[in-house]
CSV table of C-alpha atoms in Angstrom, one decimal:
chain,number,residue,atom,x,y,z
S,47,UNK,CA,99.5,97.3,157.1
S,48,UNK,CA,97.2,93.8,157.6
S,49,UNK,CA,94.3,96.2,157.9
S,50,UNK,CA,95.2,97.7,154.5
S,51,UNK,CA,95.0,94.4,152.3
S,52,UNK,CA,91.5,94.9,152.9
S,53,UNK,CA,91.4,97.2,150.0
S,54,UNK,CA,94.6,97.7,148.4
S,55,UNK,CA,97.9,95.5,147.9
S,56,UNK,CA,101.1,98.0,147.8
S,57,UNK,CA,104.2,97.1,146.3
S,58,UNK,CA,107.2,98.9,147.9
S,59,UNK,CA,110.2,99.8,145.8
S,60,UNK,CA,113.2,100.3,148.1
S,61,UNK,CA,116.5,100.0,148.5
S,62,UNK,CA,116.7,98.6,152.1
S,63,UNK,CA,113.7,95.5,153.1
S,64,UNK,CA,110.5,97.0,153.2
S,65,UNK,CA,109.2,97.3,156.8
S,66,UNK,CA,106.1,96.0,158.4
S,67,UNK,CA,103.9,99.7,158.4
S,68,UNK,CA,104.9,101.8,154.9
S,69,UNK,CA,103.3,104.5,156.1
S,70,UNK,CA,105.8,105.1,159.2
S,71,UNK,CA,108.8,103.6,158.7
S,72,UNK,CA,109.1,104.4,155.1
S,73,UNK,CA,112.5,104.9,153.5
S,74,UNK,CA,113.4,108.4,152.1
S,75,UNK,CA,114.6,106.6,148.9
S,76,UNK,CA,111.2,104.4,148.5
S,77,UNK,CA,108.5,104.2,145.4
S,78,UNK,CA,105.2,103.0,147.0
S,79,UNK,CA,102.8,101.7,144.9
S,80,UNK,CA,99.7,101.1,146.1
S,81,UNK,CA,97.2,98.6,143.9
S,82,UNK,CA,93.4,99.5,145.0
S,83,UNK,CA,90.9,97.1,144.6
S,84,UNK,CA,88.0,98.7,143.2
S,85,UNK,CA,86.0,95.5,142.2
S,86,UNK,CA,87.2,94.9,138.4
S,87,UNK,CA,88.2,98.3,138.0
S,88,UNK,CA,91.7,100.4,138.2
S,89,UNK,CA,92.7,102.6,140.5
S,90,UNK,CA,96.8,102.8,141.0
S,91,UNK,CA,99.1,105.2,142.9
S,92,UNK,CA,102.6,106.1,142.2
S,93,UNK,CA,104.4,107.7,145.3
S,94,UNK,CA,107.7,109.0,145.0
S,95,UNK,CA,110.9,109.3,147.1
S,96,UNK,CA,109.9,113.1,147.0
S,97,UNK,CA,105.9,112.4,148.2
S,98,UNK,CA,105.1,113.9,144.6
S,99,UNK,CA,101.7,111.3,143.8
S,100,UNK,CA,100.5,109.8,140.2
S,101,UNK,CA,97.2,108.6,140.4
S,102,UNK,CA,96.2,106.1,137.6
S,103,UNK,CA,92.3,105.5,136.9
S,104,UNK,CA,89.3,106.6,140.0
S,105,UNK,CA,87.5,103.4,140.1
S,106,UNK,CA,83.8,102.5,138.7
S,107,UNK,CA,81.2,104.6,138.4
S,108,UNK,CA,77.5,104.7,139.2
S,109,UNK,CA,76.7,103.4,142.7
S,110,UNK,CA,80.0,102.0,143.4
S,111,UNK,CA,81.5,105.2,142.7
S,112,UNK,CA,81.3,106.7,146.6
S,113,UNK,CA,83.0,102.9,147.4
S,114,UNK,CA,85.9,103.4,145.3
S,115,UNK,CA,86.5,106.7,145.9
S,116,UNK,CA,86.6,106.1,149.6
S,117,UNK,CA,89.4,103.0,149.2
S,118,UNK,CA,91.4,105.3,147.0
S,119,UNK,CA,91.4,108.1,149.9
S,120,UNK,CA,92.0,105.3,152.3
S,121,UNK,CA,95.3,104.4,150.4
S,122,UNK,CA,96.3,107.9,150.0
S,123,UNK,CA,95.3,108.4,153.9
S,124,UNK,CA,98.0,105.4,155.1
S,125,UNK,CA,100.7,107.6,152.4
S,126,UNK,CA,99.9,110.2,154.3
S,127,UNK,CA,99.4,112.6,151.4
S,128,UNK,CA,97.3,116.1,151.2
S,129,UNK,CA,96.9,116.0,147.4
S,130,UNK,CA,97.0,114.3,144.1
S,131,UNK,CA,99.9,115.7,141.8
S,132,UNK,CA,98.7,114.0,138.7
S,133,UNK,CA,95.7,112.0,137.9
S,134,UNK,CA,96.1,110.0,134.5
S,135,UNK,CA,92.5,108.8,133.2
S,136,UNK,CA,93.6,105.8,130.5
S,137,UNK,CA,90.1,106.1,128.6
S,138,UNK,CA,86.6,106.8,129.2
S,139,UNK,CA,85.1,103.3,130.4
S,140,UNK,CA,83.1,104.4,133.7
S,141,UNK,CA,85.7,101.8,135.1
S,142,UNK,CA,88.0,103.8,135.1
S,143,UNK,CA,86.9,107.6,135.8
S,144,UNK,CA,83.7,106.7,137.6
S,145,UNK,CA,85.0,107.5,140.8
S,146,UNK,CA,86.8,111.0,139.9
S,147,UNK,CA,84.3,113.2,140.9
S,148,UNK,CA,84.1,112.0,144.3
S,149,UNK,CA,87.6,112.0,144.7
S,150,UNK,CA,87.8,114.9,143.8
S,151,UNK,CA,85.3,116.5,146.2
S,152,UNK,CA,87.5,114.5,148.6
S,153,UNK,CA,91.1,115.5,147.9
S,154,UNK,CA,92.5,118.6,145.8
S,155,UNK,CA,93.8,117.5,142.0
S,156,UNK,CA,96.3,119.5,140.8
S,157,UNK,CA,96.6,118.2,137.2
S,158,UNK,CA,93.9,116.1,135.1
S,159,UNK,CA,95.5,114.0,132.0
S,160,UNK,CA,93.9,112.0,129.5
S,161,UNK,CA,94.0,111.1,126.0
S,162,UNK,CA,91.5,112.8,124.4
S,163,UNK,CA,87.9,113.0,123.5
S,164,UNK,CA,85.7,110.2,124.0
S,165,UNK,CA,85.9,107.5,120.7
S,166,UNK,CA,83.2,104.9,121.8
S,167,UNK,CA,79.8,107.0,122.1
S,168,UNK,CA,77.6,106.8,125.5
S,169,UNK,CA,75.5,108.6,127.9
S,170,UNK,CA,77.8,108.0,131.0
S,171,UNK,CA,81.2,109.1,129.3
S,172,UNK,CA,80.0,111.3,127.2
S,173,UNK,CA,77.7,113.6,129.9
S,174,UNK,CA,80.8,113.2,132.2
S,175,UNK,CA,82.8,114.4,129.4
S,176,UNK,CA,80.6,117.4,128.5
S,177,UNK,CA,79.1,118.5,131.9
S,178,UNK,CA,81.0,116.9,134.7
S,179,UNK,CA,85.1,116.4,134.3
S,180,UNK,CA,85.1,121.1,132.3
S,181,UNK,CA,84.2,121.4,135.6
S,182,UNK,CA,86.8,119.5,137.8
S,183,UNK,CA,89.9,120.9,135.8
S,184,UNK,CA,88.7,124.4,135.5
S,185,UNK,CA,90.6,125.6,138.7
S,186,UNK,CA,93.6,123.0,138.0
S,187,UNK,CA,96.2,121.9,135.4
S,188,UNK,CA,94.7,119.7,132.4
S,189,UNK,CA,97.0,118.3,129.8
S,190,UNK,CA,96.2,116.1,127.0
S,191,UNK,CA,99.0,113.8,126.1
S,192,UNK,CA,100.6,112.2,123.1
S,193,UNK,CA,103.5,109.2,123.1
S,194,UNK,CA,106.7,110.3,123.7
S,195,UNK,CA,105.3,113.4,126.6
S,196,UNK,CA,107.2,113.1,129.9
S,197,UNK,CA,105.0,113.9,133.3
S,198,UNK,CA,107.3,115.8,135.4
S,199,UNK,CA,108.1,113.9,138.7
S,200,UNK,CA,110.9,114.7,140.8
S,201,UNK,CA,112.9,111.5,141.1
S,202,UNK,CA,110.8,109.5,138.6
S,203,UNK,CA,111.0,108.7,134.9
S,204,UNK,CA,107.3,109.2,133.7
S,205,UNK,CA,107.1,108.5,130.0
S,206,UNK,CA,103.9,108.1,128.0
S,207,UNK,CA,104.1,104.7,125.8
S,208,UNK,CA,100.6,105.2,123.9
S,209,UNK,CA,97.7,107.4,123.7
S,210,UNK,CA,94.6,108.6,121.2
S,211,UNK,CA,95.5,105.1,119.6
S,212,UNK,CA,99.3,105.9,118.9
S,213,UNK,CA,102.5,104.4,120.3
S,214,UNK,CA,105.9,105.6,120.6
S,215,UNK,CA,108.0,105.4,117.7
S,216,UNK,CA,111.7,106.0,119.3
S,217,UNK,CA,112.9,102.9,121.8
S,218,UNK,CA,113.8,103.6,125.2
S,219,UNK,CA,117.4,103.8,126.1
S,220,UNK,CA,118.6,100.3,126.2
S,221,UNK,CA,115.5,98.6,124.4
S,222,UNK,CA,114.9,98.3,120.7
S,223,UNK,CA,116.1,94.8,119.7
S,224,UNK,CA,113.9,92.6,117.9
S,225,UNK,CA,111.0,91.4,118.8
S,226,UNK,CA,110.8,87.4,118.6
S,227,UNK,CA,107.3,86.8,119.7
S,228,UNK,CA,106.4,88.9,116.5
S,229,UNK,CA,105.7,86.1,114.4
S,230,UNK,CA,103.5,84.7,116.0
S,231,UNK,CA,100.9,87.2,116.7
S,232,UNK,CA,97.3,86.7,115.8
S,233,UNK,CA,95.1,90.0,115.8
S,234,UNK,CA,92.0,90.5,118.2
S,235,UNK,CA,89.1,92.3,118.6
S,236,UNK,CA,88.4,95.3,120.4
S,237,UNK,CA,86.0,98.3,120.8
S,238,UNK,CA,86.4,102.1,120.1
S,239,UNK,CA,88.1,103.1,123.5
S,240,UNK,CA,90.1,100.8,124.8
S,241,UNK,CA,92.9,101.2,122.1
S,242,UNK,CA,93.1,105.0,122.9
S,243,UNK,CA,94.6,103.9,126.8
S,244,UNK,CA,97.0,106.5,128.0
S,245,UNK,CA,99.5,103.9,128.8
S,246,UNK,CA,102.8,105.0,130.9
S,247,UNK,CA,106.2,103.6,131.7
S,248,UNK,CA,107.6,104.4,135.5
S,249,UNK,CA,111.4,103.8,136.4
S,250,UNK,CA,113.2,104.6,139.2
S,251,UNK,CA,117.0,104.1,139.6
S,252,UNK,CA,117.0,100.9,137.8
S,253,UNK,CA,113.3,99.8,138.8
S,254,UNK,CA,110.5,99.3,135.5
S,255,UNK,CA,107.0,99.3,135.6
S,256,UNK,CA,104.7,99.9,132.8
S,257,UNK,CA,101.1,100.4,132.9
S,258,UNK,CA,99.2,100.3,129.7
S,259,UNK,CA,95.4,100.9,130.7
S,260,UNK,CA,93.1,98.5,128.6
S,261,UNK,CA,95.9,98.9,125.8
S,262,UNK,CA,94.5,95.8,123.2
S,263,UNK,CA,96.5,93.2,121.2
S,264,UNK,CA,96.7,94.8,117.7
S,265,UNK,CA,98.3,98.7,119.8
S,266,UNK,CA,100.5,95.8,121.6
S,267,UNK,CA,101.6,94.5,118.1
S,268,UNK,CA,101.9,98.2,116.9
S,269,UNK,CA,104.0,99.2,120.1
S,270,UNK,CA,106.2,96.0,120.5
S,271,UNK,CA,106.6,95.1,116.8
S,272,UNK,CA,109.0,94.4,114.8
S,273,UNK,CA,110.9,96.0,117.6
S,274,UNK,CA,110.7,96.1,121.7
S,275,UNK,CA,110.3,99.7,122.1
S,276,UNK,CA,109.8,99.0,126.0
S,277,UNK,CA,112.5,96.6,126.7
S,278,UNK,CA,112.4,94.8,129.7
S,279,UNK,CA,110.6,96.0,133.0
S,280,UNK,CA,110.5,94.5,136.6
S,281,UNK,CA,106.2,95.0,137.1
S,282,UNK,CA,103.7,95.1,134.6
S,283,UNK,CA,100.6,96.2,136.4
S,284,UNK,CA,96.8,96.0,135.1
S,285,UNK,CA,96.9,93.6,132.3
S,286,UNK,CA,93.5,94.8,131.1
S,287,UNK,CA,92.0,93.2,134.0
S,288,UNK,CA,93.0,90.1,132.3
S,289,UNK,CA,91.1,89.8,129.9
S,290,UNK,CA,92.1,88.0,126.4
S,291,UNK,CA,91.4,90.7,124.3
S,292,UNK,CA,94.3,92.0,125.4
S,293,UNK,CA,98.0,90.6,127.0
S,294,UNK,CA,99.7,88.7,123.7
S,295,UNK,CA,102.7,87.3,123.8
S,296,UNK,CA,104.8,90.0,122.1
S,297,UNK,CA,103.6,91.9,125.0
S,298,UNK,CA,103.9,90.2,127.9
S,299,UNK,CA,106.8,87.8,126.9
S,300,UNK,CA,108.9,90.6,125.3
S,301,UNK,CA,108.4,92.7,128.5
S,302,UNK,CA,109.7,89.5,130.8
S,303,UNK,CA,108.3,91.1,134.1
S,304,UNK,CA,109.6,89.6,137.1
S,305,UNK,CA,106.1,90.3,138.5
S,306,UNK,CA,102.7,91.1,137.3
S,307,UNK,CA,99.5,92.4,138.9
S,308,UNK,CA,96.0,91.6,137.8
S,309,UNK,CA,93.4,94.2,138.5
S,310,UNK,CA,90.6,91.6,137.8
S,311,UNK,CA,87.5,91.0,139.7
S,312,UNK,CA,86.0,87.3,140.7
S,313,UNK,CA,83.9,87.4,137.6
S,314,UNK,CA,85.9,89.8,135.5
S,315,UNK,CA,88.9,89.1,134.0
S,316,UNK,CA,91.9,86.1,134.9
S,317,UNK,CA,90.6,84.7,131.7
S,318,UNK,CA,92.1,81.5,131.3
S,319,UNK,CA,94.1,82.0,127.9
S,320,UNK,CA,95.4,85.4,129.8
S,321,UNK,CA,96.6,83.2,132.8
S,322,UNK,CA,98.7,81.0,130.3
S,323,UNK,CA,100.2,83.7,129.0
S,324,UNK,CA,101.2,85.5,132.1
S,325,UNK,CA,102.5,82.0,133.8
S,326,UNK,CA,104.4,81.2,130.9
S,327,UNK,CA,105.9,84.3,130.5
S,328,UNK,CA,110.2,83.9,130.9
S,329,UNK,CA,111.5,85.3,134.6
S,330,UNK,CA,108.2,85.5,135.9
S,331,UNK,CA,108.7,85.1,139.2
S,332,UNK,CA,105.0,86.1,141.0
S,333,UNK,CA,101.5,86.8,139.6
S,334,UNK,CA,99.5,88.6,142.2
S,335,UNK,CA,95.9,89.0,141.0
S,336,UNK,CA,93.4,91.5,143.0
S,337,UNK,CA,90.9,88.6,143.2
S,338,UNK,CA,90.6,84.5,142.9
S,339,UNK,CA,89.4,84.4,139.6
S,340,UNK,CA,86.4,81.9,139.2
S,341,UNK,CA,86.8,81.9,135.4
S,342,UNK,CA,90.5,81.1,135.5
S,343,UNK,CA,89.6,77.3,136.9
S,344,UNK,CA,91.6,75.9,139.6
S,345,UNK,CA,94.9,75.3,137.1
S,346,UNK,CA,95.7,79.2,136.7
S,347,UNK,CA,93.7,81.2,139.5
S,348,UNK,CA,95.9,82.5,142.5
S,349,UNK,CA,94.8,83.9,145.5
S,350,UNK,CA,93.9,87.5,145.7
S,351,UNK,CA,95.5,90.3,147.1
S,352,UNK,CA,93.1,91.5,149.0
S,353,UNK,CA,91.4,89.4,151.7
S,354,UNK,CA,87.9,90.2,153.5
S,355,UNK,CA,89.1,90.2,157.4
């Protein structure tokens, strides 16, 4: 497990105290999730009581693609798994599908999701998109999905909470009260694609995560306002990297996670106006953040997850 945090921080969701080595020792009952560092990226994977994987985001693309791609199979190596179930891309930011095509010459993929064509023109997403990711479906499942789809898990609750720029429009059991931090909200700015994140809500028993890609503040508002469609969720992972285009209070507040995790990089992300947010937020017990931050300054910035040892 020590030699892990090299690359990855995993949260384990069981019953009974986590042991010392996931990988050998793990409960029958457990949710491992496993946080990969890929440098500023995303990379996240979901695995269930039933060994059934969700794979959120491959990592950056370009040069650091064979790096990323290599600590994903590294994480799915220590859960000891011969496949990827389901692979959610959020949007088309070489961030976060640059490493899929290595992974994928690396591990089968059994089902590709995403949200859609591309919204925010380029050569890298949209040559992926037309000669690359035909390609790495054509021999395996590929679903396109809207708010409101469920991605069959046994033993998980997988529910989509946005994509293509929408938002779920029924509450989740239990949520749906009003949203206080409403009143407050001030729009931001955002490009084409980050709105259109394929953002997911994950509960097991009565654990809640959420996951919302590089969902900005005005989908926030749209999702959260005038009511919490969410509710309230033990982990909200991501955060956009921390950066202050996203992560508003009638997000993060509303959601009162008991612990978030930042994939930010040392120069990316753990803005400071993000870091107030997130220590402010009520009931939050822990921020764990993939990297120091040297742009949060020394009032906000935590120490990283992942250590070089």
């Amino acid at each position: 497990m020590h030699r892990a945090m090299v690359l990855f921080c995993v949260l384990v969701i069981v019953v009974l105290p986590p042991a010392p080595s996931v990988a050998q020792t793990r409960p029958s009952n457990a949710l491992d999730v496993y946080v990969i560092d890929v440098e500023g990226g995303n990379a996240t994977l979901f695995v269930s009581p039933s060994r059934e994987s969700l794979l959120i985001d491959t990592g950056n693309a370009g040069a650091a693609a064979a790096r990323d791609a290599g600590r994903i199979m590294e994480a799915i190596e220590d859960a000891k798994l011969q496949q990827i179930d389901h692979l959610i891309t959020t949007h088309w930011h070489g961030d976060h599908f640059g490493g899929m095509a290595e992974l994928a010459s690396k591990v089968p993929i059994r089902e590709f999701i995403d949200h859609g064509a591309n919204t925010q023109p380029g050569e890298l997403a949209d040559t992926f998109l037309d000669k690359v990711y035909p390609q790495l479906y054509a021999k395996a499942k590929h679903t396109v999905v809207k708010p409101g789809d469920k991605i069959s898990m046994s033993g998980l609750d997988v529910r989509v909470m946005t994509s293509a720029g929408e938002t779920i429009k029924t509450p989740l059991p239990g949520a749906g009260m009003p949203n206080p931090y409403c009143a407050n909200f001030k729009p931001g700015e955002n490009n084409a694609e980050d709105p259109q994140s394929v953002g997911v809500y994950i509960a097991l028993g009565k654990f809640r995560a959420v996951h919302l890609g590089d969902l900005t503040k005005n989908k926030e508002f749209e999702l959260m306002c005038p009511i919490n469609r969410i509710g309230v969720v033990d982990v909200l992972l991501g955060l956009h990297h921390g950066q202050a285009s996203s992560n508003s209070e009638v997000l993060v507040h509303a959601l009162h996670p008991r612990v978030a995790i930042m994939n930010n990089g040392t120069r990316k992300g753990g803005d400071p106006e993000v870091m107030k947010t997130v220590h402010s937020s009520p009931g939050l017990e822990d921020l764990w953040q993939l990297h120091f931050s040297l742009l949060s300054g020394q009032e906000y910035t935590v120490p990283g997850c992942s250590s070089p040892i």
